[in-house]
Amino acid sequence: MRRVIYAMFVVATAGVPLVPGAHAGEPLEQEAAELAREFVGRLKPQLKQAMAEGGPTHAVEVCASEAPRIAESLSAESGWEVRRVSLRQRNASRATPDRWERAVLQQFDQRQLAGEKPADIHFGEFTGESYRYMQAQGVEGVCLVCHGESVAAAIATTLEKYYPDDRATGYHMGQVRGAISVQKPVNQEQR
Ligand code: HEC
């Protein structure tokens, strides 16, 4: 009889994490998703304004200074580490993915090829001492000006000046350009 009860217990709890609070990852995922949205929400208006005011060449300079500033202030405000990464970086010093990020970016490319929209592509999990999360950034019309196949000569010149090793052109609409990557150290109770 005891064995039967034990067997029933095992069946009933199969798939249910045995650590109390094991679903606590969900608020972390929401926080991470919110940070990624906030990053884009702060950068895009600045990019558009810079392009309207001074043209794309000026916008390149704004992008080069504002994107890291936004990442820094979001990190300071939230306690998360916030950055952008890509498999084909423009700024290798900031955007080179680590091993985990590289694997997730590869998975994102696969998912996009399989028909998912970049806006819907994200992934989060606990790794070692941290919770990590990435949100894909899709290529839209406005991105092609600086990341597309035929970049205007004036922009190409500016890009070359700032990024002699630029690998971030030649993209098409709808591709995954890169991702916002956020992580936060977590202790055992938060898992
Ligand atoms: C005016 C030119 C310009 C436009 C338009 C533009 N970008 Fe960029 N992008 C840049 C520059 C410059 C950098 C490098 C910034 C830095 O130094 O960190 C960059 C970097 C990035 C990165 C970080 C990874 C890397 O390669 O360094 C991502 C992701 C990215 N852009 C996505 C986009 C998306 C998505 C759009 C459209 C919504 C877009 N960009 C539009 C100029 C542009």
PDB file of N, CA, C and O and ligand atoms in Angstrom, residues 40 43-44 47 50-51 55-65 67-68 84-96 137-147 155 159 162-163 166-168 171 175 177-180, ligand 1:
ATOM      1  N   VAL A  40      14.455  49.865 -26.098  1.00  0.00           N
ATOM      2  CA  VAL A  40      14.005  50.239 -27.443  1.00  0.00           C
ATOM      3  C   VAL A  40      13.179  51.517 -27.382  1.00  0.00           C
ATOM      4  O   VAL A  40      13.327  52.415 -28.216  1.00  0.00           O
ATOM      5  N   LEU A  43      15.608  54.398 -27.108  1.00  0.00           N
ATOM      6  CA  LEU A  43      16.551  54.611 -28.220  1.00  0.00           C
ATOM      7  C   LEU A  43      15.854  55.054 -29.506  1.00  0.00           C
ATOM      8  O   LEU A  43      16.320  55.962 -30.186  1.00  0.00           O
ATOM      9  N   LYS A  44      14.732  54.391 -29.824  1.00  0.00           N
ATOM     10  CA  LYS A  44      14.103  54.637 -31.129  1.00  0.00           C
ATOM     11  C   LYS A  44      13.717  56.091 -31.356  1.00  0.00           C
ATOM     12  O   LYS A  44      14.004  56.649 -32.418  1.00  0.00           O
ATOM     13  N   LEU A  47      16.784  58.049 -32.169  1.00  0.00           N
ATOM     14  CA  LEU A  47      17.285  57.707 -33.502  1.00  0.00           C
ATOM     15  C   LEU A  47      16.474  58.446 -34.570  1.00  0.00           C
ATOM     16  O   LEU A  47      17.022  59.081 -35.467  1.00  0.00           O
ATOM     17  N   ALA A  50      17.132  62.207 -34.466  1.00  0.00           N
ATOM     18  CA  ALA A  50      18.448  62.532 -35.023  1.00  0.00           C
ATOM     19  C   ALA A  50      18.424  62.440 -36.540  1.00  0.00           C
ATOM     20  O   ALA A  50      19.021  63.268 -37.237  1.00  0.00           O
ATOM     21  N   MET A  51      17.700  61.446 -37.071  1.00  0.00           N
ATOM     22  CA  MET A  51      17.639  61.302 -38.522  1.00  0.00           C
ATOM     23  C   MET A  51      16.859  62.446 -39.151  1.00  0.00           C
ATOM     24  O   MET A  51      17.206  62.931 -40.218  1.00  0.00           O
ATOM     25  N   GLY A  55      19.953  64.121 -40.414  1.00  0.00           N
ATOM     26  CA  GLY A  55      20.204  63.076 -41.396  1.00  0.00           C
ATOM     27  C   GLY A  55      20.897  61.881 -40.768  1.00  0.00           C
ATOM     28  O   GLY A  55      21.354  61.944 -39.628  1.00  0.00           O
ATOM     29  N   PRO A  56      20.971  60.797 -41.521  1.00  0.00           N
ATOM     30  CA  PRO A  56      21.497  59.547 -40.973  1.00  0.00           C
ATOM     31  C   PRO A  56      22.951  59.624 -40.521  1.00  0.00           C
ATOM     32  O   PRO A  56      23.341  58.907 -39.602  1.00  0.00           O
ATOM     33  N   THR A  57      23.747  60.506 -41.131  1.00  0.00           N
ATOM     34  CA  THR A  57      25.146  60.571 -40.711  1.00  0.00           C
ATOM     35  C   THR A  57      25.250  61.054 -39.272  1.00  0.00           C
ATOM     36  O   THR A  57      25.973  60.499 -38.453  1.00  0.00           O
ATOM     37  N   HIS A  58      24.434  62.067 -38.958  1.00  0.00           N
ATOM     38  CA  HIS A  58      24.360  62.557 -37.578  1.00  0.00           C
ATOM     39  C   HIS A  58      23.789  61.455 -36.678  1.00  0.00           C
ATOM     40  O   HIS A  58      24.235  61.254 -35.546  1.00  0.00           O
ATOM     41  N   ALA A  59      22.796  60.719 -37.217  1.00  0.00           N
ATOM     42  CA  ALA A  59      22.159  59.660 -36.423  1.00  0.00           C
ATOM     43  C   ALA A  59      23.144  58.550 -36.065  1.00  0.00           C
ATOM     44  O   ALA A  59      23.031  57.937 -35.014  1.00  0.00           O
ATOM     45  N   VAL A  60      24.113  58.309 -36.941  1.00  0.00           N
ATOM     46  CA  VAL A  60      25.141  57.310 -36.624  1.00  0.00           C
ATOM     47  C   VAL A  60      25.862  57.724 -35.354  1.00  0.00           C
ATOM     48  O   VAL A  60      26.083  56.918 -34.443  1.00  0.00           O
ATOM     49  N   GLU A  61      26.184  59.005 -35.271  1.00  0.00           N
ATOM     50  CA  GLU A  61      26.903  59.502 -34.092  1.00  0.00           C
ATOM     51  C   GLU A  61      26.027  59.411 -32.843  1.00  0.00           C
ATOM     52  O   GLU A  61      26.501  59.050 -31.765  1.00  0.00           O
ATOM     53  N   VAL A  62      24.746  59.735 -33.020  1.00  0.00           N
ATOM     54  CA  VAL A  62      23.818  59.645 -31.888  1.00  0.00           C
ATOM     55  C   VAL A  62      23.712  58.191 -31.420  1.00  0.00           C
ATOM     56  O   VAL A  62      23.758  57.892 -30.222  1.00  0.00           O
ATOM     57  N   CYS A  63      23.594  57.292 -32.399  1.00  0.00           N
ATOM     58  CA  CYS A  63      23.467  55.872 -32.072  1.00  0.00           C
ATOM     59  C   CYS A  63      24.705  55.385 -31.319  1.00  0.00           C
ATOM     60  O   CYS A  63      24.606  54.626 -30.346  1.00  0.00           O
ATOM     61  N   ALA A  64      25.856  55.857 -31.780  1.00  0.00           N
ATOM     62  CA  ALA A  64      27.111  55.421 -31.167  1.00  0.00           C
ATOM     63  C   ALA A  64      27.233  55.906 -29.723  1.00  0.00           C
ATOM     64  O   ALA A  64      27.808  55.226 -28.882  1.00  0.00           O
ATOM     65  N   SER A  65      26.665  57.091 -29.432  1.00  0.00           N
ATOM     66  CA  SER A  65      26.822  57.600 -28.067  1.00  0.00           C
ATOM     67  C   SER A  65      25.604  57.296 -27.200  1.00  0.00           C
ATOM     68  O   SER A  65      25.728  57.016 -26.012  1.00  0.00           O
ATOM     69  N   ALA A  67      23.121  54.818 -27.501  1.00  0.00           N
ATOM     70  CA  ALA A  67      22.782  53.418 -27.184  1.00  0.00           C
ATOM     71  C   ALA A  67      23.549  52.940 -25.944  1.00  0.00           C
ATOM     72  O   ALA A  67      22.928  52.425 -25.003  1.00  0.00           O
ATOM     73  N   PRO A  68      24.862  53.159 -25.892  1.00  0.00           N
ATOM     74  CA  PRO A  68      25.558  52.728 -24.672  1.00  0.00           C
ATOM     75  C   PRO A  68      25.162  53.535 -23.438  1.00  0.00           C
ATOM     76  O   PRO A  68      25.134  52.998 -22.336  1.00  0.00           O
ATOM     77  N   ARG A  84      23.492  45.266 -25.742  1.00  0.00           N
ATOM     78  CA  ARG A  84      23.040  44.735 -27.023  1.00  0.00           C
ATOM     79  C   ARG A  84      24.124  43.830 -27.586  1.00  0.00           C
ATOM     80  O   ARG A  84      25.313  44.114 -27.433  1.00  0.00           O
ATOM     81  N   VAL A  85      23.708  42.768 -28.250  1.00  0.00           N
ATOM     82  CA  VAL A  85      24.670  41.836 -28.838  1.00  0.00           C
ATOM     83  C   VAL A  85      24.210  41.451 -30.246  1.00  0.00           C
ATOM     84  O   VAL A  85      23.041  41.615 -30.597  1.00  0.00           O
ATOM     85  N   SER A  86      25.158  40.967 -31.039  1.00  0.00           N
ATOM     86  CA  SER A  86      24.827  40.524 -32.392  1.00  0.00           C
ATOM     87  C   SER A  86      25.852  39.493 -32.851  1.00  0.00           C
ATOM     88  O   SER A  86      27.005  39.515 -32.405  1.00  0.00           O
ATOM     89  N   LEU A  87      25.421  38.620 -33.753  1.00  0.00           N
ATOM     90  CA  LEU A  87      26.376  37.665 -34.327  1.00  0.00           C
ATOM     91  C   LEU A  87      27.263  38.362 -35.353  1.00  0.00           C
ATOM     92  O   LEU A  87      28.345  37.885 -35.688  1.00  0.00           O
ATOM     93  N   ARG A  88      26.756  39.487 -35.912  1.00  0.00           N
ATOM     94  CA  ARG A  88      27.568  40.286 -36.852  1.00  0.00           C
ATOM     95  C   ARG A  88      27.617  41.697 -36.302  1.00  0.00           C
ATOM     96  O   ARG A  88      26.809  42.552 -36.657  1.00  0.00           O
ATOM     97  N   GLN A  89      28.589  41.942 -35.431  1.00  0.00           N
ATOM     98  CA  GLN A  89      28.588  43.197 -34.692  1.00  0.00           C
ATOM     99  C   GLN A  89      29.105  44.362 -35.526  1.00  0.00           C
ATOM    100  O   GLN A  89      29.970  44.200 -36.365  1.00  0.00           O
ATOM    101  N   ARG A  90      28.559  45.492 -35.184  1.00  0.00           N
ATOM    102  CA  ARG A  90      29.129  46.758 -35.640  1.00  0.00           C
ATOM    103  C   ARG A  90      30.192  47.172 -34.636  1.00  0.00           C
ATOM    104  O   ARG A  90      31.311  47.438 -35.002  1.00  0.00           O
ATOM    105  N   ASN A  91      29.816  47.186 -33.372  1.00  0.00           N
ATOM    106  CA  ASN A  91      30.765  47.564 -32.326  1.00  0.00           C
ATOM    107  C   ASN A  91      31.216  46.311 -31.568  1.00  0.00           C
ATOM    108  O   ASN A  91      30.585  45.879 -30.603  1.00  0.00           O
ATOM    109  N   ALA A  92      32.324  45.748 -32.036  1.00  0.00           N
ATOM    110  CA  ALA A  92      32.789  44.478 -31.460  1.00  0.00           C
ATOM    111  C   ALA A  92      33.156  44.623 -29.986  1.00  0.00           C
ATOM    112  O   ALA A  92      33.041  43.670 -29.219  1.00  0.00           O
ATOM    113  N   SER A  93      33.573  45.831 -29.572  1.00  0.00           N
ATOM    114  CA  SER A  93      34.012  45.977 -28.181  1.00  0.00           C
ATOM    115  C   SER A  93      32.830  45.891 -27.214  1.00  0.00           C
ATOM    116  O   SER A  93      32.994  45.539 -26.063  1.00  0.00           O
ATOM    117  N   ARG A  94      31.632  46.241 -27.690  1.00  0.00           N
ATOM    118  CA  ARG A  94      30.476  46.198 -26.795  1.00  0.00           C
ATOM    119  C   ARG A  94      29.546  45.036 -27.085  1.00  0.00           C
ATOM    120  O   ARG A  94      28.897  44.536 -26.186  1.00  0.00           O
ATOM    121  N   ALA A  95      29.458  44.645 -28.353  1.00  0.00           N
ATOM    122  CA  ALA A  95      28.334  43.787 -28.758  1.00  0.00           C
ATOM    123  C   ALA A  95      28.724  42.353 -29.097  1.00  0.00           C
ATOM    124  O   ALA A  95      27.913  41.615 -29.646  1.00  0.00           O
ATOM    125  N   THR A  96      29.956  41.966 -28.765  1.00  0.00           N
ATOM    126  CA  THR A  96      30.352  40.583 -29.040  1.00  0.00           C
ATOM    127  C   THR A  96      29.678  39.651 -28.034  1.00  0.00           C
ATOM    128  O   THR A  96      29.839  39.836 -26.822  1.00  0.00           O
ATOM    129  N   GLN A 137      15.976  41.681 -31.866  1.00  0.00           N
ATOM    130  CA  GLN A 137      15.711  42.962 -32.511  1.00  0.00           C
ATOM    131  C   GLN A 137      15.622  42.726 -34.011  1.00  0.00           C
ATOM    132  O   GLN A 137      16.618  42.374 -34.638  1.00  0.00           O
ATOM    133  N   GLY A 138      14.430  42.933 -34.557  1.00  0.00           N
ATOM    134  CA  GLY A 138      14.231  42.667 -35.981  1.00  0.00           C
ATOM    135  C   GLY A 138      14.627  43.853 -36.839  1.00  0.00           C
ATOM    136  O   GLY A 138      14.661  44.987 -36.376  1.00  0.00           O
ATOM    137  N   VAL A 139      14.930  43.570 -38.090  1.00  0.00           N
ATOM    138  CA  VAL A 139      15.278  44.633 -39.037  1.00  0.00           C
ATOM    139  C   VAL A 139      13.989  45.211 -39.629  1.00  0.00           C
ATOM    140  O   VAL A 139      13.210  44.501 -40.253  1.00  0.00           O
ATOM    141  N   GLU A 140      13.789  46.514 -39.397  1.00  0.00           N
ATOM    142  CA  GLU A 140      12.640  47.229 -39.960  1.00  0.00           C
ATOM    143  C   GLU A 140      13.165  48.164 -41.044  1.00  0.00           C
ATOM    144  O   GLU A 140      14.383  48.305 -41.211  1.00  0.00           O
ATOM    145  N   GLY A 141      12.225  48.845 -41.724  1.00  0.00           N
ATOM    146  CA  GLY A 141      12.621  49.745 -42.803  1.00  0.00           C
ATOM    147  C   GLY A 141      13.691  50.743 -42.387  1.00  0.00           C
ATOM    148  O   GLY A 141      14.711  50.898 -43.060  1.00  0.00           O
ATOM    149  N   VAL A 142      13.487  51.391 -41.245  1.00  0.00           N
ATOM    150  CA  VAL A 142      14.404  52.451 -40.812  1.00  0.00           C
ATOM    151  C   VAL A 142      15.821  51.912 -40.546  1.00  0.00           C
ATOM    152  O   VAL A 142      16.816  52.617 -40.743  1.00  0.00           O
ATOM    153  N   CYS A 143      15.915  50.660 -40.162  1.00  0.00           N
ATOM    154  CA  CYS A 143      17.225  50.070 -39.843  1.00  0.00           C
ATOM    155  C   CYS A 143      18.083  49.888 -41.097  1.00  0.00           C
ATOM    156  O   CYS A 143      19.323  49.918 -41.014  1.00  0.00           O
ATOM    157  N   LEU A 144      17.389  49.704 -42.249  1.00  0.00           N
ATOM    158  CA  LEU A 144      18.124  49.404 -43.487  1.00  0.00           C
ATOM    159  C   LEU A 144      19.064  50.538 -43.884  1.00  0.00           C
ATOM    160  O   LEU A 144      20.093  50.319 -44.521  1.00  0.00           O
ATOM    161  N   VAL A 145      18.692  51.767 -43.482  1.00  0.00           N
ATOM    162  CA  VAL A 145      19.517  52.930 -43.813  1.00  0.00           C
ATOM    163  C   VAL A 145      20.970  52.708 -43.354  1.00  0.00           C
ATOM    164  O   VAL A 145      21.907  53.085 -44.044  1.00  0.00           O
ATOM    165  N   CYS A 146      21.126  52.096 -42.215  1.00  0.00           N
ATOM    166  CA  CYS A 146      22.472  51.890 -41.661  1.00  0.00           C
ATOM    167  C   CYS A 146      22.896  50.423 -41.555  1.00  0.00           C
ATOM    168  O   CYS A 146      24.052  50.138 -41.243  1.00  0.00           O
ATOM    169  N   HIS A 147      21.955  49.498 -41.767  1.00  0.00           N
ATOM    170  CA  HIS A 147      22.298  48.075 -41.646  1.00  0.00           C
ATOM    171  C   HIS A 147      21.938  47.286 -42.901  1.00  0.00           C
ATOM    172  O   HIS A 147      22.077  46.065 -42.925  1.00  0.00           O
ATOM    173  N   ILE A 155      26.827  57.747 -45.392  1.00  0.00           N
ATOM    174  CA  ILE A 155      26.723  56.936 -44.171  1.00  0.00           C
ATOM    175  C   ILE A 155      27.860  55.931 -44.122  1.00  0.00           C
ATOM    176  O   ILE A 155      28.496  55.733 -43.079  1.00  0.00           O
ATOM    177  N   LEU A 159      30.345  55.420 -41.103  1.00  0.00           N
ATOM    178  CA  LEU A 159      30.469  54.119 -40.429  1.00  0.00           C
ATOM    179  C   LEU A 159      31.922  53.649 -40.430  1.00  0.00           C
ATOM    180  O   LEU A 159      32.427  53.140 -39.432  1.00  0.00           O
ATOM    181  N   TYR A 162      34.016  55.404 -37.727  1.00  0.00           N
ATOM    182  CA  TYR A 162      33.816  54.943 -36.344  1.00  0.00           C
ATOM    183  C   TYR A 162      34.039  53.444 -36.179  1.00  0.00           C
ATOM    184  O   TYR A 162      34.421  52.982 -35.111  1.00  0.00           O
ATOM    185  N   TYR A 163      33.698  52.685 -37.226  1.00  0.00           N
ATOM    186  CA  TYR A 163      33.711  51.214 -37.110  1.00  0.00           C
ATOM    187  C   TYR A 163      34.439  50.579 -38.295  1.00  0.00           C
ATOM    188  O   TYR A 163      33.812  50.026 -39.196  1.00  0.00           O
ATOM    189  N   ASP A 166      33.301  47.051 -39.145  1.00  0.00           N
ATOM    190  CA  ASP A 166      31.850  46.868 -39.168  1.00  0.00           C
ATOM    191  C   ASP A 166      31.442  45.596 -39.914  1.00  0.00           C
ATOM    192  O   ASP A 166      31.855  45.363 -41.040  1.00  0.00           O
ATOM    193  N   ARG A 167      30.607  44.780 -39.263  1.00  0.00           N
ATOM    194  CA  ARG A 167      30.081  43.579 -39.933  1.00  0.00           C
ATOM    195  C   ARG A 167      28.562  43.650 -40.027  1.00  0.00           C
ATOM    196  O   ARG A 167      27.921  42.666 -40.383  1.00  0.00           O
ATOM    197  N   ALA A 168      27.993  44.818 -39.675  1.00  0.00           N
ATOM    198  CA  ALA A 168      26.540  44.889 -39.494  1.00  0.00           C
ATOM    199  C   ALA A 168      25.799  45.546 -40.655  1.00  0.00           C
ATOM    200  O   ALA A 168      24.820  46.250 -40.460  1.00  0.00           O
ATOM    201  N   TYR A 171      21.888  43.454 -44.218  1.00  0.00           N
ATOM    202  CA  TYR A 171      20.671  42.832 -43.653  1.00  0.00           C
ATOM    203  C   TYR A 171      19.458  43.090 -44.532  1.00  0.00           C
ATOM    204  O   TYR A 171      19.409  44.063 -45.281  1.00  0.00           O
ATOM    205  N   GLN A 175      14.853  40.187 -40.763  1.00  0.00           N
ATOM    206  CA  GLN A 175      15.908  39.355 -40.168  1.00  0.00           C
ATOM    207  C   GLN A 175      16.145  39.765 -38.717  1.00  0.00           C
ATOM    208  O   GLN A 175      15.735  40.845 -38.298  1.00  0.00           O
ATOM    209  N   ARG A 177      18.543  41.300 -36.317  1.00  0.00           N
ATOM    210  CA  ARG A 177      19.771  42.130 -36.358  1.00  0.00           C
ATOM    211  C   ARG A 177      20.661  41.840 -35.156  1.00  0.00           C
ATOM    212  O   ARG A 177      21.872  41.950 -35.204  1.00  0.00           O
ATOM    213  N   GLY A 178      20.026  41.517 -34.055  1.00  0.00           N
ATOM    214  CA  GLY A 178      20.749  41.254 -32.820  1.00  0.00           C
ATOM    215  C   GLY A 178      19.739  41.116 -31.700  1.00  0.00           C
ATOM    216  O   GLY A 178      18.574  40.790 -31.968  1.00  0.00           O
ATOM    217  N   ALA A 179      20.175  41.394 -30.488  1.00  0.00           N
ATOM    218  CA  ALA A 179      19.251  41.252 -29.369  1.00  0.00           C
ATOM    219  C   ALA A 179      19.660  42.148 -28.222  1.00  0.00           C
ATOM    220  O   ALA A 179      20.821  42.538 -28.107  1.00  0.00           O
ATOM    221  N   ILE A 180      18.682  42.472 -27.399  1.00  0.00           N
ATOM    222  CA  ILE A 180      18.959  43.090 -26.116  1.00  0.00           C
ATOM    223  C   ILE A 180      19.186  41.932 -25.151  1.00  0.00           C
ATOM    224  O   ILE A 180      18.395  40.981 -25.136  1.00  0.00           O
TER     225      ILE A 180
HETATM  226  C1  HEC B   1      21.600  56.008 -38.225  1.00  0.00           C
HETATM  227  C2  HEC B   1      22.162  54.706 -38.391  1.00  0.00           C
HETATM  228  C3  HEC B   1      21.498  53.535 -37.699  1.00  0.00           C
HETATM  229  C4  HEC B   1      20.206  53.135 -37.809  1.00  0.00           C
HETATM  230  C5  HEC B   1      19.095  53.793 -38.619  1.00  0.00           C
HETATM  231  C6  HEC B   1      20.095  51.922 -37.016  1.00  0.00           C
HETATM  232  N1  HEC B   1      21.290  51.608 -36.440  1.00  0.00           N
HETATM  233 FE1  HEC B   1      21.731  49.984 -35.326  1.00  0.00          FE
HETATM  234  N2  HEC B   1      23.584  50.654 -35.033  1.00  0.00           N
HETATM  235  C7  HEC B   1      24.098  51.825 -35.544  1.00  0.00           C
HETATM  236  C8  HEC B   1      25.381  52.097 -34.942  1.00  0.00           C
HETATM  237  C9  HEC B   1      26.263  53.296 -35.216  1.00  0.00           C
HETATM  238  C10 HEC B   1      25.635  51.031 -34.043  1.00  0.00           C
HETATM  239  C11 HEC B   1      26.834  50.836 -33.123  1.00  0.00           C
HETATM  240  C12 HEC B   1      26.520  51.472 -31.773  1.00  0.00           C
HETATM  241  C13 HEC B   1      27.614  51.302 -30.759  1.00  0.00           C
HETATM  242  O1  HEC B   1      28.736  51.778 -31.017  1.00  0.00           O
HETATM  243  O2  HEC B   1      27.365  50.683 -29.712  1.00  0.00           O
HETATM  244  C14 HEC B   1      24.484  50.149 -34.135  1.00  0.00           C
HETATM  245  C15 HEC B   1      24.360  49.004 -33.400  1.00  0.00           C
HETATM  246  C16 HEC B   1      23.237  48.216 -33.368  1.00  0.00           C
HETATM  247  C17 HEC B   1      23.090  47.029 -32.544  1.00  0.00           C
HETATM  248  C18 HEC B   1      24.116  46.498 -31.526  1.00  0.00           C
HETATM  249  C19 HEC B   1      24.961  45.412 -32.048  1.00  0.00           C
HETATM  250  C20 HEC B   1      26.102  45.859 -32.925  1.00  0.00           C
HETATM  251  O3  HEC B   1      26.114  45.408 -34.068  1.00  0.00           O
HETATM  252  O4  HEC B   1      26.981  46.647 -32.476  1.00  0.00           O
HETATM  253  C21 HEC B   1      21.850  46.538 -32.786  1.00  0.00           C
HETATM  254  C22 HEC B   1      21.220  45.296 -32.174  1.00  0.00           C
HETATM  255  C23 HEC B   1      21.219  47.425 -33.741  1.00  0.00           C
HETATM  256  N3  HEC B   1      22.095  48.433 -34.083  1.00  0.00           N
HETATM  257  C24 HEC B   1      19.936  47.281 -34.215  1.00  0.00           C
HETATM  258  C25 HEC B   1      19.290  48.221 -34.991  1.00  0.00           C
HETATM  259  C26 HEC B   1      17.900  48.130 -35.347  1.00  0.00           C
HETATM  260  C27 HEC B   1      16.981  46.976 -34.969  1.00  0.00           C
HETATM  261  C28 HEC B   1      17.605  49.241 -36.069  1.00  0.00           C
HETATM  262  C29 HEC B   1      16.261  49.661 -36.615  1.00  0.00           C
HETATM  263  C30 HEC B   1      15.179  49.794 -35.658  1.00  0.00           C
HETATM  264  C31 HEC B   1      18.820  50.032 -36.168  1.00  0.00           C
HETATM  265  N4  HEC B   1      19.820  49.374 -35.499  1.00  0.00           N
HETATM  266  C32 HEC B   1      18.931  51.225 -36.850  1.00  0.00           C
HETATM  267  C33 HEC B   1      23.497  52.644 -36.474  1.00  0.00           C
HETATM  268  C34 HEC B   1      22.175  52.578 -36.835  1.00  0.00           C
END
